[in-house]
Tab-separated table of C-alpha atoms in Angstrom:
chain	number	residue	atom	x	y	z
A	1	MET	CA	8.959	14.194	-14.012
A	2	PRO	CA	12.593	12.486	-13.463
A	3	ASP	CA	14.081	10.341	-15.898
A	4	PHE	CA	14.840	6.856	-14.292
A	5	PRO	CA	17.267	4.128	-16.120
A	6	THR	CA	15.451	1.338	-17.489
A	7	THR	CA	18.675	-0.471	-18.433
A	8	THR	CA	22.017	-1.606	-16.597
A	9	LYS	CA	25.064	-3.129	-18.139
A	10	VAL	CA	26.580	-5.887	-16.461
A	11	ARG	CA	29.494	-7.809	-17.324
A	12	GLU	CA	28.745	-12.049	-17.554
A	13	THR	CA	31.060	-15.032	-18.344
A	14	ALA	CA	28.732	-16.806	-21.538
A	15	ARG	CA	29.245	-20.269	-23.100
A	16	ARG	CA	29.176	-19.803	-26.773
A	17	ASN	CA	30.381	-22.983	-28.781
A	18	GLY	CA	31.290	-25.156	-26.523
A	19	ARG	CA	33.594	-21.976	-24.761
A	20	LEU	CA	33.568	-19.528	-22.000
A	21	SER	CA	34.261	-16.050	-22.563
A	22	ASP	CA	34.069	-12.822	-20.840
A	23	GLY	CA	31.527	-9.990	-22.137
A	24	GLU	CA	28.919	-7.414	-21.406
A	25	ARG	CA	24.902	-6.732	-21.692
A	26	PHE	CA	21.945	-4.967	-20.797
A	27	VAL	CA	19.632	-6.335	-18.101
A	28	PRO	CA	16.463	-4.448	-17.795
A	29	GLU	CA	16.001	-2.213	-13.908
A	30	GLU	CA	13.572	-3.491	-11.409
A	31	THR	CA	12.336	-1.232	-8.694
A	32	PRO	CA	9.872	-0.724	-6.391
A	33	ILE	CA	6.693	0.773	-7.392
A	34	ALA	CA	4.134	2.371	-5.064
A	35	PHE	CA	0.880	3.813	-5.901
A	36	SER	CA	-0.223	6.609	-3.577
A	37	TYR	CA	-3.950	8.025	-2.984
A	38	ALA	CA	-4.373	10.893	-1.116
A	39	GLY	CA	-0.869	10.025	0.548
A	40	SER	CA	-1.951	6.714	1.561
A	41	THR	CA	0.017	3.966	-0.621
A	42	HIS	CA	-2.636	1.477	-1.839
A	43	ALA	CA	-0.300	-1.174	-3.495
A	44	VAL	CA	3.561	-1.518	-4.328
A	45	MET	CA	4.516	-2.798	-7.663
A	46	MET	CA	8.094	-4.836	-8.936
A	47	ALA	CA	8.344	-3.078	-12.177
A	48	THR	CA	10.295	-1.579	-15.131
A	49	PRO	CA	10.713	2.708	-13.685
A	50	ALA	CA	9.291	3.443	-17.655
A	51	ASP	CA	6.344	5.243	-18.572
A	52	LEU	CA	5.381	5.759	-15.045
A	53	GLU	CA	2.057	8.628	-15.474
A	54	ASP	CA	0.755	5.615	-18.352
A	55	PHE	CA	0.958	3.195	-14.839
A	56	ALA	CA	-0.541	5.039	-12.471
A	57	VAL	CA	-3.681	5.567	-15.612
A	58	GLY	CA	-3.548	2.043	-16.376
A	59	PHE	CA	-3.733	0.961	-12.525
A	60	SER	CA	-6.051	2.996	-11.298
A	61	LEU	CA	-8.643	1.962	-13.922
A	62	THR	CA	-7.370	-1.664	-13.871
A	63	GLU	CA	-8.159	-1.799	-10.617
A	64	GLY	CA	-11.513	-0.346	-10.246
A	65	ILE	CA	-10.390	2.769	-8.675
A	66	ILE	CA	-11.313	4.929	-10.971
A	67	THR	CA	-13.665	4.798	-14.753
A	68	ASP	CA	-11.905	7.601	-16.778
A	69	PRO	CA	-8.624	9.554	-16.880
A	70	ALA	CA	-9.902	12.537	-15.975
A	71	GLU	CA	-10.941	11.776	-12.922
A	72	ILE	CA	-7.264	11.798	-11.873
A	73	GLU	CA	-6.288	15.005	-10.853
A	74	THR	CA	-2.595	15.060	-10.327
A	75	ILE	CA	-0.156	12.406	-10.746
A	76	ASP	CA	3.049	13.391	-9.153
A	77	VAL	CA	6.661	10.999	-9.136
A	78	GLU	CA	8.742	11.294	-6.457
A	79	ALA	CA	11.635	9.536	-5.926
A	80	GLU	CA	12.617	7.183	-2.715
A	81	ASP	CA	15.681	6.088	-1.779
A	82	LYS	CA	14.552	2.721	-2.850
A	83	GLY	CA	12.217	2.872	-5.246
A	84	ILE	CA	9.359	5.090	-6.719
A	85	ASP	CA	6.151	6.568	-5.126
A	86	LEU	CA	3.198	7.096	-7.632
A	87	GLN	CA	1.211	10.206	-5.807
A	88	ILE	CA	-1.959	10.130	-7.167
A	89	ARG	CA	-4.888	12.702	-6.631
A	90	LEU	CA	-8.761	11.598	-7.115
A	91	ALA	CA	-11.172	13.946	-7.850
A	92	ASP	CA	-13.224	14.112	-4.826
A	93	GLU	CA	-15.538	11.823	-5.466
A	94	GLN	CA	-13.215	8.751	-6.332
A	95	ASN	CA	-11.801	10.024	-3.153
A	96	ASP	CA	-14.028	9.164	-0.986
A	97	ALA	CA	-15.166	5.909	-2.603
A	98	LEU	CA	-11.168	4.542	-2.083
A	99	VAL	CA	-11.666	5.701	1.210
A	100	ALA	CA	-14.940	3.940	1.827
A	101	ARG	CA	-13.170	1.094	0.166
A	102	ARG	CA	-10.290	0.947	2.065
A	103	ARG	CA	-12.838	1.051	5.121
A	104	HIS	CA	-14.187	-1.426	4.050
A	105	MET	CA	-11.478	-4.408	3.407
A	106	ALA	CA	-9.880	-3.194	6.839
A	107	GLY	CA	-9.226	-6.096	9.330
A	108	PRO	CA	-8.969	-8.886	7.085
A	109	VAL	CA	-5.648	-10.609	5.975
A	110	GLY	CA	-4.604	-9.549	3.091
A	111	CYS	CA	-3.820	-12.155	-0.219
A	112	GLY	CA	-1.112	-10.220	-1.516
A	113	LEU	CA	-2.878	-9.220	-5.284
A	114	CYS	CA	-2.681	-5.318	-5.730
A	115	GLY	CA	-4.507	-3.928	-2.531
A	116	ILE	CA	-6.798	-6.915	-2.695
A	117	GLU	CA	-7.695	-8.048	0.782
A	118	SER	CA	-10.420	-11.476	0.170
A	119	ILE	CA	-10.508	-14.441	-2.004
A	120	GLU	CA	-14.040	-12.642	-3.215
A	121	GLN	CA	-11.943	-9.877	-4.562
A	122	ALA	CA	-9.557	-12.206	-6.319
A	123	VAL	CA	-11.937	-13.642	-8.348
A	124	ARG	CA	-14.110	-10.604	-9.543
A	125	THR	CA	-16.751	-10.370	-11.933
A	126	THR	CA	-15.156	-10.154	-15.086
A	127	PRO	CA	-17.384	-7.041	-17.068
A	128	SER	CA	-18.951	-8.591	-20.123
A	129	VAL	CA	-17.868	-7.310	-23.890
A	130	ARG	CA	-19.863	-9.614	-25.706
A	131	ALA	CA	-22.250	-7.119	-27.458
A	132	SER	CA	-19.071	-5.955	-29.402
A	133	THR	CA	-19.561	-6.120	-32.800
A	134	LEU	CA	-15.578	-5.903	-33.460
A	135	THR	CA	-14.260	-8.767	-35.956
A	136	LEU	CA	-10.894	-8.825	-36.929
A	137	SER	CA	-9.497	-11.506	-39.449
A	138	GLU	CA	-6.774	-14.044	-39.903
A	139	ASP	CA	-4.450	-11.675	-41.570
A	140	ASP	CA	-5.111	-8.995	-38.687
A	141	LEU	CA	-4.421	-11.513	-36.110
A	142	VAL	CA	-0.919	-12.432	-37.579
A	143	GLU	CA	-0.068	-9.107	-38.542
A	144	ALA	CA	-0.663	-7.526	-34.633
A	145	VAL	CA	1.665	-10.290	-33.044
A	146	ARG	CA	4.567	-9.482	-35.586
A	147	LEU	CA	3.964	-5.568	-35.829
A	148	LEU	CA	4.473	-6.317	-31.422
A	149	ASN	CA	7.585	-8.286	-32.239
A	150	GLY	CA	8.864	-5.242	-34.208
A	151	GLN	CA	8.590	-2.793	-31.526
A	152	GLN	CA	9.998	-3.708	-27.817
A	153	PRO	CA	13.031	-2.317	-28.360
A	154	LEU	CA	13.795	-2.776	-24.183
A	155	HIS	CA	13.331	-6.524	-25.100
A	156	MET	CA	15.190	-6.011	-28.042
A	157	ALA	CA	18.400	-4.472	-25.754
A	158	THR	CA	17.336	-7.448	-22.862
A	159	ARG	CA	15.362	-9.831	-23.878
A	160	ALA	CA	13.876	-9.991	-20.217
A	161	VAL	CA	10.479	-8.379	-20.222
A	162	HIS	CA	7.371	-8.521	-21.494
A	163	GLY	CA	5.621	-6.243	-24.475
A	164	ALA	CA	1.765	-5.605	-24.157
A	165	GLY	CA	0.022	-3.637	-27.475
A	166	PHE	CA	-3.296	-2.487	-28.808
A	167	TYR	CA	-4.186	-3.241	-32.232
A	168	VAL	CA	-6.967	-1.471	-34.472
A	169	PRO	CA	-8.042	-2.722	-37.753
A	170	GLY	CA	-6.744	-0.373	-40.238
A	171	GLN	CA	-3.829	1.794	-38.192
A	172	GLY	CA	-2.128	-1.230	-36.460
A	173	LEU	CA	-0.703	-0.816	-33.335
A	174	ILE	CA	-1.037	2.479	-31.891
A	175	ALA	CA	0.215	2.033	-28.747
A	176	VAL	CA	3.004	-0.292	-27.273
A	177	ARG	CA	4.217	-0.548	-23.624
A	178	GLU	CA	6.442	-2.826	-21.879
A	179	ASP	CA	7.794	-3.897	-18.562
A	180	VAL	CA	9.736	-6.764	-16.564
A	181	GLY	CA	5.718	-8.071	-15.432
A	182	ARG	CA	3.765	-8.393	-17.940
A	183	HIS	CA	0.362	-7.402	-15.940
A	184	ASN	CA	2.479	-3.824	-15.496
A	185	ALA	CA	2.841	-3.885	-19.203
A	186	LEU	CA	-0.919	-4.031	-20.207
A	187	ASP	CA	-1.516	-1.328	-17.526
A	188	LYS	CA	0.799	0.756	-18.989
A	189	LEU	CA	-0.839	0.184	-22.209
A	190	VAL	CA	-4.217	0.812	-21.139
A	191	GLY	CA	-3.188	3.722	-19.255
A	192	ALA	CA	-0.716	4.910	-22.863
A	193	ALA	CA	-4.378	4.020	-24.866
A	194	ARG	CA	-6.894	5.626	-22.841
A	195	ARG	CA	-4.975	8.863	-22.026
A	196	ALA	CA	-4.343	9.236	-25.891
A	197	GLY	CA	-8.311	8.712	-26.330
A	198	HIS	CA	-8.561	5.461	-27.730
A	199	ALA	CA	-11.596	3.531	-26.547
A	200	GLY	CA	-11.185	-0.201	-25.746
A	201	HIS	CA	-13.701	-1.682	-27.841
A	202	ALA	CA	-11.972	-0.821	-30.695
A	203	GLY	CA	-8.870	-3.056	-30.492
A	204	ALA	CA	-7.415	-6.137	-29.548
A	205	VAL	CA	-5.202	-6.179	-26.490
A	206	VAL	CA	-1.723	-8.071	-28.102
A	207	VAL	CA	0.570	-9.637	-25.504
A	208	THR	CA	4.367	-11.297	-25.359
A	209	SER	CA	3.048	-13.378	-21.785
A	210	ARG	CA	0.605	-16.083	-21.633
A	211	VAL	CA	-2.635	-14.971	-20.433
A	212	SER	CA	-3.651	-15.690	-16.476
A	213	VAL	CA	-7.001	-14.359	-15.348
A	214	GLU	CA	-6.063	-11.173	-14.613
A	215	MET	CA	-4.633	-10.356	-18.267
A	216	VAL	CA	-7.868	-11.507	-19.428
A	217	GLN	CA	-10.203	-9.212	-16.381
A	218	LYS	CA	-7.850	-6.033	-16.679
A	219	THR	CA	-9.038	-6.641	-21.011
A	220	ALA	CA	-12.145	-6.786	-20.795
A	221	ILE	CA	-12.733	-3.827	-17.821
A	222	ILE	CA	-10.997	-1.142	-20.291
A	223	GLY	CA	-14.094	-2.626	-23.125
A	224	SER	CA	-11.492	-5.193	-25.358
A	225	PRO	CA	-13.256	-8.430	-27.006
A	226	PHE	CA	-10.132	-9.594	-28.118
A	227	ILE	CA	-6.948	-10.862	-26.482
A	228	ILE	CA	-3.930	-12.138	-28.803
A	229	ALA	CA	-1.114	-13.749	-26.827
A	230	ILE	CA	2.156	-15.489	-28.310
A	231	SER	CA	2.170	-17.998	-25.340
A	232	ALA	CA	-0.331	-20.711	-23.957
A	233	PRO	CA	-3.610	-19.643	-21.800
A	234	THR	CA	-4.626	-20.165	-18.581
A	235	ALA	CA	-7.663	-23.060	-17.751
A	236	LEU	CA	-9.025	-20.156	-15.763
A	237	ALA	CA	-8.341	-17.405	-18.133
A	238	ILE	CA	-10.405	-19.355	-20.608
A	239	ARG	CA	-12.679	-19.467	-18.399
A	240	THR	CA	-13.543	-16.209	-18.042
A	241	ALA	CA	-12.993	-15.349	-21.326
A	242	GLU	CA	-15.818	-17.416	-22.193
A	243	GLY	CA	-18.212	-15.675	-19.792
A	244	ALA	CA	-17.076	-12.568	-20.766
A	245	GLY	CA	-17.805	-13.017	-24.156
A	246	MET	CA	-13.761	-12.250	-24.955
A	247	THR	CA	-12.121	-13.776	-28.345
A	248	LEU	CA	-9.059	-15.443	-27.195
A	249	ILE	CA	-5.865	-16.005	-29.524
A	250	ALA	CA	-3.087	-17.492	-28.232
A	251	LEU	CA	0.278	-19.972	-29.672
A	252	VAL	CA	0.170	-17.205	-32.906
A	253	ARG	CA	3.708	-18.397	-34.161
A	254	GLY	CA	4.252	-16.736	-37.575
A	255	ASP	CA	0.900	-17.581	-39.376
A	256	GLU	CA	-0.242	-20.086	-37.367
A	257	PHE	CA	-2.258	-19.451	-34.022
A	258	GLU	CA	-4.930	-21.658	-31.365
A	259	ILE	CA	-8.793	-20.208	-30.934
A	260	PHE	CA	-10.209	-20.656	-26.922
A	261	THR	CA	-13.337	-18.837	-27.550
A	262	GLY	CA	-15.404	-16.555	-29.297
A	263	ALA	CA	-14.254	-17.783	-32.888
A	264	ASP	CA	-17.079	-16.058	-34.530
A	265	ARG	CA	-15.293	-12.818	-34.042
A	266	ILE	CA	-12.936	-14.008	-36.750
A	267	GLY	CA	-13.310	-13.576	-39.973
A	268	THR	CA	-11.360	-16.099	-43.477
A	269	GLY	CA	-10.955	-12.484	-45.514
A	270	ALA	CA	-10.446	-8.836	-44.414
A	271	GLU	CA	-14.232	-8.736	-43.900
A	272	ARG	CA	-14.345	-6.921	-40.220
A	273	ARG	CA	-16.358	-3.970	-38.673
A	274	LEU	CA	-15.867	-1.624	-35.866
A	275	GLY	CA	-17.516	-2.531	-32.556
A	276	ASN	CA	-19.862	-0.586	-31.004
A	277	GLY	CA	-18.683	-0.975	-27.241
């Protein structure tokens, strides 16, 4: 797979201690990345050009194109003049389903969300994770964010990207991915975790961004009953998490946090049990 630069050094003039001075700093690259299935482009995302196979798998999963990474036969990364094309070959059954989906969507005016072409699809039904019995302690929540803060090399270099991690109690963060887009970081994380054989119901999604409804939907699609965030959620994200039976914790700062839904999954001590999915 081609190796694409993820940062660029640029010159800048900074004001420090009341004085202007010239210097340099690293900034992240942002590249158009196309997701093409059977030679036809499905969506184009502006993203960091890293972990592209994880991105292809995670996007395909969270957009409902596949339900298992094994349904992708090949992923070819093709460099274009102005971007990157991820050529994804699906198994016959999944490819036929996607062709039928495109045929059904032909005609309506697009609303610009990842191949979604109707309001109904934008507010799609979110899978329930209510049956999961996974619980986390208060210490787990604090530890998950602390670990994520220390495992973001691209953010440390640029201070300009989002991070997403998958936290499993007793194991810590088993995967972390970064991107200029918070949804992209989560898709990359989903792809990395599923390709490594980790089930969503076994852990919690941890993000450095605010929690939008799409972040809740993507978390539910992989079966995780927890989303833990450093920033605040939107009202629709809270309602969606409540409807899906998901635990939403946000505004984690040190050992302080706010619980918006699903407080019954959080223990005060070290008690926790692994969900059955």
